[in-house]
PDB file of C-alpha atoms in Angstrom:
ATOM      1  CA  MET N 850     -90.016 -27.287  13.490  1.00 42.00           C
ATOM      2  CA  ARG N 851     -87.687 -25.224  11.337  1.00 44.00           C
ATOM      3  CA  THR N 852     -84.465 -27.168  10.736  1.00 43.00           C
ATOM      4  CA  PRO N 853     -81.400 -25.798   8.913  1.00 46.00           C
ATOM      5  CA  THR N 854     -80.920 -27.315   5.463  1.00 40.00           C
ATOM      6  CA  SER N 855     -77.374 -28.359   6.275  1.00 43.00           C
ATOM      7  CA  THR N 856     -78.640 -30.220   9.340  1.00 40.00           C
ATOM      8  CA  LEU N 857     -80.942 -32.220   7.090  1.00 37.00           C
ATOM      9  CA  GLY N 858     -77.844 -33.044   5.057  1.00 41.00           C
ATOM     10  CA  ALA N 859     -76.127 -34.398   8.165  1.00 42.00           C
ATOM     11  CA  LEU N 860     -79.187 -36.535   8.921  1.00 40.00           C
ATOM     12  CA  PHE N 861     -79.173 -37.855   5.341  1.00 35.00           C
ATOM     13  CA  VAL N 862     -75.509 -38.833   5.640  1.00 37.00           C
ATOM     14  CA  MET N 863     -76.254 -40.744   8.836  1.00 37.00           C
ATOM     15  CA  THR N 864     -79.125 -42.734   7.336  1.00 34.00           C
ATOM     16  CA  ALA N 865     -77.213 -43.402   4.159  1.00 35.00           C
ATOM     17  CA  VAL N 866     -74.422 -45.151   6.029  1.00 32.00           C
ATOM     18  CA  ALA N 867     -76.154 -47.550   7.882  1.00 33.00           C
ATOM     19  CA  ALA N 868     -80.780 -33.818  25.076  1.00 32.00           C
ATOM     20  CA  ALA N 869     -82.539 -31.245  28.029  1.00 32.00           C
ATOM     21  CA  THR N 870     -80.542 -28.867  29.693  1.00 33.00           C
ATOM     22  CA  LEU N 871     -79.054 -26.427  27.276  1.00 35.00           C
ATOM     23  CA  SER N 872     -76.620 -24.970  29.780  1.00 35.00           C
ATOM     24  CA  GLY N 873     -72.924 -25.502  29.366  1.00 39.00           C
ATOM     25  CA  PRO N 874     -69.559 -23.863  29.171  1.00 42.00           C
ATOM     26  CA  THR N 875     -69.258 -20.507  27.557  1.00 42.00           C
ATOM     27  CA  ALA N 876     -66.906 -19.752  24.780  1.00 43.00           C
ATOM     28  CA  ALA N 877     -67.368 -16.566  23.008  1.00 42.00           C
ATOM     29  CA  ALA N 878     -64.308 -14.738  21.946  1.00 44.00           C
ATOM     30  CA  PRO N 879     -63.911 -14.514  18.192  1.00 42.00           C
ATOM     31  CA  PRO N 880     -61.230 -16.765  16.683  1.00 42.00           C
ATOM     32  CA  GLN N 881     -57.679 -15.486  17.030  1.00 45.00           C
ATOM     33  CA  ALA N 882     -54.896 -16.550  14.690  1.00 40.00           C
ATOM     34  CA  GLY N 883     -52.479 -18.910  16.407  1.00 43.00           C
ATOM     35  CA  PRO N 884     -48.843 -17.831  16.501  1.00 50.00           C
ATOM     36  CA  SER N 885     -47.509 -20.747  14.447  1.00 68.00           C
ATOM     37  CA  ALA N 886     -50.015 -20.866  11.575  1.00 84.00           C
ATOM     38  CA  PRO N 887     -50.185 -18.312   8.750  1.00 94.00           C
ATOM     39  CA  ALA N 888     -53.364 -16.228   8.662  1.00 96.00           C
ATOM     40  CA  ASP N 889     -54.225 -17.399   5.138  1.00 96.00           C
ATOM     41  CA  ARG N 890     -54.078 -21.061   6.237  1.00 97.00           C
ATOM     42  CA  ILE N 891     -56.371 -20.320   9.191  1.00 97.00           C
ATOM     43  CA  ALA N 892     -58.785 -18.440   6.913  1.00 98.00           C
ATOM     44  CA  ARG N 893     -58.851 -21.393   4.514  1.00 98.00           C
ATOM     45  CA  GLY N 894     -59.576 -23.738   7.437  1.00 98.00           C
ATOM     46  CA  GLU N 895     -62.412 -21.524   8.668  1.00 98.00           C
ATOM     47  CA  TYR N 896     -63.931 -21.562   5.177  1.00 98.00           C
ATOM     48  CA  LEU N 897     -63.697 -25.370   4.983  1.00 97.00           C
ATOM     49  CA  VAL N 898     -65.219 -25.842   8.453  1.00 97.00           C
ATOM     50  CA  ARG N 899     -68.113 -23.608   7.413  1.00 96.00           C
ATOM     51  CA  ILE N 900     -68.861 -25.254   4.057  1.00 95.00           C
ATOM     52  CA  MET N 901     -68.478 -28.779   5.463  1.00 95.00           C
ATOM     53  CA  SER N 902     -71.195 -27.957   8.044  1.00 94.00           C
ATOM     54  CA  CYS N 903     -69.034 -28.915  11.046  1.00 96.00           C
ATOM     55  CA  HIS N 904     -71.174 -26.649  13.249  1.00 96.00           C
ATOM     56  CA  ASP N 905     -74.259 -28.778  12.504  1.00 96.00           C
ATOM     57  CA  CYS N 906     -73.048 -31.498  14.873  1.00 96.00           C
ATOM     58  CA  HIS N 907     -70.061 -30.140  16.831  1.00 97.00           C
ATOM     59  CA  THR N 908     -71.738 -26.897  17.963  1.00 98.00           C
ATOM     60  CA  PRO N 909     -74.614 -27.437  20.433  1.00 98.00           C
ATOM     61  CA  HIS N 910     -77.954 -26.171  19.166  1.00 97.00           C
ATOM     62  CA  LYS N 911     -80.407 -24.053  21.140  1.00 96.00           C
ATOM     63  CA  PRO N 912     -84.008 -22.935  20.603  1.00 95.00           C
ATOM     64  CA  ALA N 913     -84.259 -20.303  17.864  1.00 95.00           C
ATOM     65  CA  PRO N 914     -86.442 -17.208  18.030  1.00 94.00           C
ATOM     66  CA  GLY N 915     -89.792 -18.040  16.457  1.00 91.00           C
ATOM     67  CA  GLY N 916     -89.324 -21.810  16.800  1.00 90.00           C
ATOM     68  CA  GLY N 917     -86.868 -24.411  15.633  1.00 92.00           C
ATOM     69  CA  ILE N 918     -83.231 -24.625  16.650  1.00 94.00           C
ATOM     70  CA  GLU N 919     -79.969 -22.942  15.703  1.00 96.00           C
ATOM     71  CA  PRO N 920     -76.264 -23.408  16.557  1.00 96.00           C
ATOM     72  CA  ASP N 921     -75.244 -21.741  19.823  1.00 96.00           C
ATOM     73  CA  MET N 922     -72.144 -19.941  18.570  1.00 96.00           C
ATOM     74  CA  THR N 923     -71.120 -19.005  22.123  1.00 95.00           C
ATOM     75  CA  ARG N 924     -70.178 -22.705  22.390  1.00 96.00           C
ATOM     76  CA  ALA N 925     -68.852 -23.091  18.841  1.00 97.00           C
ATOM     77  CA  LEU N 926     -67.364 -26.518  18.063  1.00 98.00           C
ATOM     78  CA  SER N 927     -67.246 -27.517  21.749  1.00 98.00           C
ATOM     79  CA  GLY N 928     -69.161 -30.794  21.255  1.00 98.00           C
ATOM     80  CA  HIS N 929     -71.817 -32.397  23.417  1.00 98.00           C
ATOM     81  CA  PRO N 930     -72.356 -30.294  26.577  1.00 98.00           C
ATOM     82  CA  GLN N 931     -70.808 -32.041  29.581  1.00 97.00           C
ATOM     83  CA  ASP N 932     -73.704 -30.951  31.824  1.00 95.00           C
ATOM     84  CA  MET N 933     -76.338 -32.601  29.609  1.00 95.00           C
ATOM     85  CA  LYS N 934     -76.977 -36.078  30.974  1.00 93.00           C
ATOM     86  CA  MET N 935     -78.822 -38.141  28.405  1.00 93.00           C
ATOM     87  CA  PRO N 936     -81.544 -40.613  29.439  1.00 92.00           C
ATOM     88  CA  PRO N 937     -81.392 -44.213  28.183  1.00 90.00           C
ATOM     89  CA  LEU N 938     -81.666 -44.573  24.419  1.00 89.00           C
ATOM     90  CA  PRO N 939     -85.346 -44.872  23.457  1.00 89.00           C
ATOM     91  CA  LYS N 940     -86.489 -48.000  21.641  1.00 87.00           C
ATOM     92  CA  LEU N 941     -86.789 -47.346  17.925  1.00 86.00           C
ATOM     93  CA  PRO N 942     -90.275 -47.743  16.447  1.00 85.00           C
ATOM     94  CA  GLU N 943     -91.108 -50.415  13.879  1.00 88.00           C
ATOM     95  CA  GLY N 944     -89.961 -49.666  10.371  1.00 87.00           C
ATOM     96  CA  PRO N 945     -86.748 -48.638   8.643  1.00 92.00           C
ATOM     97  CA  TRP N 946     -85.495 -46.333  11.414  1.00 90.00           C
ATOM     98  CA  ILE N 947     -81.744 -46.100  12.028  1.00 90.00           C
ATOM     99  CA  GLY N 948     -81.417 -43.777  15.007  1.00 92.00           C
ATOM    100  CA  VAL N 949     -82.390 -40.840  17.190  1.00 93.00           C
ATOM    101  CA  LEU N 950     -80.681 -37.593  18.120  1.00 93.00           C
ATOM    102  CA  GLY N 951     -80.662 -35.316  21.127  1.00 95.00           C
ATOM    103  CA  ALA N 952     -82.086 -31.813  21.312  1.00 93.00           C
ATOM    104  CA  THR N 953     -78.687 -30.140  20.935  1.00 96.00           C
ATOM    105  CA  MET N 954     -77.798 -32.203  17.802  1.00 96.00           C
ATOM    106  CA  THR N 955     -74.687 -33.416  19.672  1.00 97.00           C
ATOM    107  CA  SER N 956     -75.845 -36.883  20.796  1.00 97.00           C
ATOM    108  CA  TRP N 957     -76.798 -39.677  18.401  1.00 96.00           C
ATOM    109  CA  GLY N 958     -78.137 -43.134  19.168  1.00 94.00           C
ATOM    110  CA  GLY N 959     -78.743 -46.275  17.137  1.00 92.00           C
ATOM    111  CA  PRO N 960     -77.504 -49.847  16.682  1.00 91.00           C
ATOM    112  CA  TRP N 961     -73.937 -48.669  17.472  1.00 92.00           C
ATOM    113  CA  GLY N 962     -75.026 -47.396  20.923  1.00 93.00           C
ATOM    114  CA  VAL N 963     -74.811 -43.688  21.755  1.00 95.00           C
ATOM    115  CA  SER N 964     -72.187 -41.331  20.345  1.00 96.00           C
ATOM    116  CA  PHE N 965     -71.426 -37.760  21.372  1.00 97.00           C
ATOM    117  CA  THR N 966     -69.837 -35.169  19.115  1.00 97.00           C
ATOM    118  CA  ALA N 967     -66.280 -34.241  20.064  1.00 97.00           C
ATOM    119  CA  ASN N 968     -64.913 -30.992  21.445  1.00 98.00           C
ATOM    120  CA  LEU N 969     -62.857 -29.616  18.542  1.00 98.00           C
ATOM    121  CA  THR N 970     -61.614 -26.521  20.376  1.00 98.00           C
ATOM    122  CA  PRO N 971     -57.955 -26.308  21.457  1.00 98.00           C
ATOM    123  CA  ASP N 972     -58.632 -26.865  25.154  1.00 98.00           C
ATOM    124  CA  LYS N 973     -55.664 -28.938  26.395  1.00 97.00           C
ATOM    125  CA  GLU N 974     -57.669 -31.150  28.767  1.00 97.00           C
ATOM    126  CA  THR N 975     -60.986 -31.673  26.976  1.00 98.00           C
ATOM    127  CA  GLY N 976     -60.407 -30.722  23.330  1.00 98.00           C
ATOM    128  CA  LEU N 977     -57.706 -30.948  20.656  1.00 97.00           C
ATOM    129  CA  GLY N 978     -55.147 -28.833  22.524  1.00 97.00           C
ATOM    130  CA  THR N 979     -52.585 -31.638  22.836  1.00 96.00           C
ATOM    131  CA  TRP N 980     -53.188 -33.073  19.362  1.00 96.00           C
ATOM    132  CA  THR N 981     -50.657 -32.723  16.580  1.00 96.00           C
ATOM    133  CA  GLU N 982     -51.410 -32.071  12.934  1.00 96.00           C
ATOM    134  CA  GLU N 983     -50.358 -35.663  12.225  1.00 95.00           C
ATOM    135  CA  MET N 984     -52.864 -37.070  14.767  1.00 95.00           C
ATOM    136  CA  PHE N 985     -55.664 -35.025  13.225  1.00 96.00           C
ATOM    137  CA  ILE N 986     -54.890 -36.129   9.664  1.00 96.00           C
ATOM    138  CA  ALA N 987     -54.496 -39.769  10.775  1.00 95.00           C
ATOM    139  CA  THR N 988     -57.922 -39.640  12.464  1.00 95.00           C
ATOM    140  CA  ILE N 989     -59.591 -38.397   9.288  1.00 95.00           C
ATOM    141  CA  LYS N 990     -57.736 -40.795   6.981  1.00 94.00           C
ATOM    142  CA  SER N 991     -58.122 -43.925   9.140  1.00 94.00           C
ATOM    143  CA  GLY N 992     -61.533 -43.290  10.707  1.00 93.00           C
ATOM    144  CA  ARG N 993     -60.007 -44.100  14.107  1.00 93.00           C
ATOM    145  CA  HIS N 994     -59.430 -41.854  17.137  1.00 87.00           C
ATOM    146  CA  GLN N 995     -55.933 -40.336  16.759  1.00 84.00           C
ATOM    147  CA  GLY N 996     -55.388 -42.747  13.877  1.00 85.00           C
ATOM    148  CA  LYS N 997     -55.131 -45.818  16.097  1.00 88.00           C
ATOM    149  CA  GLY N 998     -57.842 -45.840  18.770  1.00 89.00           C
ATOM    150  CA  ARG N 999     -61.523 -46.713  18.689  1.00 90.00           C
ATOM    151  CA  PRO N1000     -63.446 -46.356  15.427  1.00 92.00           C
ATOM    152  CA  ILE N1001     -65.146 -43.030  14.741  1.00 93.00           C
ATOM    153  CA  LEU N1002     -68.910 -43.509  15.189  1.00 93.00           C
ATOM    154  CA  PRO N1003     -72.037 -42.226  13.389  1.00 92.00           C
ATOM    155  CA  PRO N1004     -72.887 -39.650  12.268  1.00 91.00           C
ATOM    156  CA  MET N1005     -69.223 -38.884  11.579  1.00 93.00           C
ATOM    157  CA  THR N1006     -68.655 -42.174   9.764  1.00 89.00           C
ATOM    158  CA  GLY N1007     -70.582 -40.937   6.741  1.00 84.00           C
ATOM    159  CA  VAL N1008     -69.054 -37.475   6.882  1.00 88.00           C
ATOM    160  CA  LEU N1009     -65.562 -39.004   6.889  1.00 89.00           C
ATOM    161  CA  ASN N1010     -66.176 -40.381   3.404  1.00 86.00           C
ATOM    162  CA  ALA N1011     -66.431 -36.800   2.145  1.00 86.00           C
ATOM    163  CA  VAL N1012     -63.761 -35.262   4.406  1.00 91.00           C
ATOM    164  CA  ARG N1013     -61.179 -37.865   3.297  1.00 91.00           C
ATOM    165  CA  SER N1014     -61.311 -36.321  -0.170  1.00 92.00           C
ATOM    166  CA  LEU N1015     -59.665 -33.151   1.177  1.00 95.00           C
ATOM    167  CA  THR N1016     -55.990 -32.740   0.397  1.00 96.00           C
ATOM    168  CA  ASP N1017     -53.494 -32.968   3.255  1.00 96.00           C
ATOM    169  CA  GLU N1018     -52.959 -29.230   2.846  1.00 97.00           C
ATOM    170  CA  ASP N1019     -56.685 -28.611   3.331  1.00 97.00           C
ATOM    171  CA  LEU N1020     -56.694 -30.859   6.412  1.00 97.00           C
ATOM    172  CA  ARG N1021     -53.735 -28.879   7.781  1.00 97.00           C
ATOM    173  CA  ALA N1022     -55.751 -25.696   7.210  1.00 98.00           C
ATOM    174  CA  VAL N1023     -58.752 -27.125   9.078  1.00 98.00           C
ATOM    175  CA  PHE N1024     -56.496 -28.141  11.973  1.00 98.00           C
ATOM    176  CA  ALA N1025     -54.826 -24.697  12.012  1.00 98.00           C
ATOM    177  CA  TYR N1026     -58.241 -23.041  12.239  1.00 98.00           C
ATOM    178  CA  LEU N1027     -59.400 -25.365  15.017  1.00 98.00           C
ATOM    179  CA  GLN N1028     -56.215 -24.586  16.953  1.00 98.00           C
ATOM    180  CA  SER N1029     -56.835 -20.839  16.542  1.00 97.00           C
ATOM    181  CA  ILE N1030     -60.327 -20.650  18.053  1.00 97.00           C
ATOM    182  CA  ASN N1031     -61.233 -19.976  21.648  1.00 96.00           C
ATOM    183  CA  PRO N1032     -60.568 -23.070  23.832  1.00 97.00           C
ATOM    184  CA  VAL N1033     -63.678 -24.301  25.640  1.00 97.00           C
ATOM    185  CA  ARG N1034     -63.334 -26.572  28.665  1.00 97.00           C
ATOM    186  CA  ASN N1035     -66.055 -29.143  27.993  1.00 98.00           C
ATOM    187  CA  LYS N1036     -65.487 -32.843  28.705  1.00 98.00           C
ATOM    188  CA  VAL N1037     -67.602 -34.804  26.259  1.00 97.00           C
ATOM    189  CA  PRO N1038     -68.797 -38.216  27.556  1.00 96.00           C
ATOM    190  CA  GLU N1039     -67.336 -41.415  26.149  1.00 94.00           C
ATOM    191  CA  PRO N1040     -69.541 -43.302  23.672  1.00 95.00           C
ATOM    192  CA  ILE N1041     -71.964 -45.823  25.163  1.00 93.00           C
ATOM    193  CA  ASP N1042     -71.732 -49.355  23.794  1.00 90.00           C
ATOM    194  CA  PRO N1043     -75.067 -50.994  22.831  1.00 84.00           C
ATOM    195  CA  ALA N1044     -74.545 -53.802  25.383  1.00 74.00           C
ATOM    196  CA  GLU N1045     -73.957 -51.221  28.129  1.00 68.00           C
ATOM    197  CA  GLU N1046     -77.056 -49.299  27.008  1.00 57.00           C
ATOM    198  CA  GLU N1047     -79.195 -52.433  27.427  1.00 56.00           C
ATOM    199  CA  ARG N1048     -78.215 -52.921  31.088  1.00 54.00           C
TER     200      ARG N1048
END
């Protein structure tokens, strides 16, 4: 299977710190600059999102021509597809295994239970549409949802170690870009606790 190099990087981060309907909501308009953020800030945020490989986990993947998988950019940054119901987490084989991931690269399972990548689009009901810049920065800096809720789960826990090194200005640029893209209505499931998974 052909796998993007940056996806292998995301898998490495996950191991270091320790799926199959592909239908879902459509997104598809190119990003539009939001009225309150300068275009240069949005452009900087787009650049950072691209080089930090945010699409590797937050954009659902689909089969690629000729084999393998690739990000489905019609659903860019919309998180785990709400219509994809995941079966129970498979038992890990013997050996130094830490987890498994779903076919769209948006669901991850391991000793922490099952986590689903978030909808980062500005949809007001299912994404970051009601978030403030301060909430976004607090989430990154604290590793907790909105800076005060549940802990952020793998694979994002490892990524946070790198993202925290961004300046506040860079984090504001990332947030400005995320607020400028097409909102996608896609309600990502809540994480599944390991005890709940065992029932």
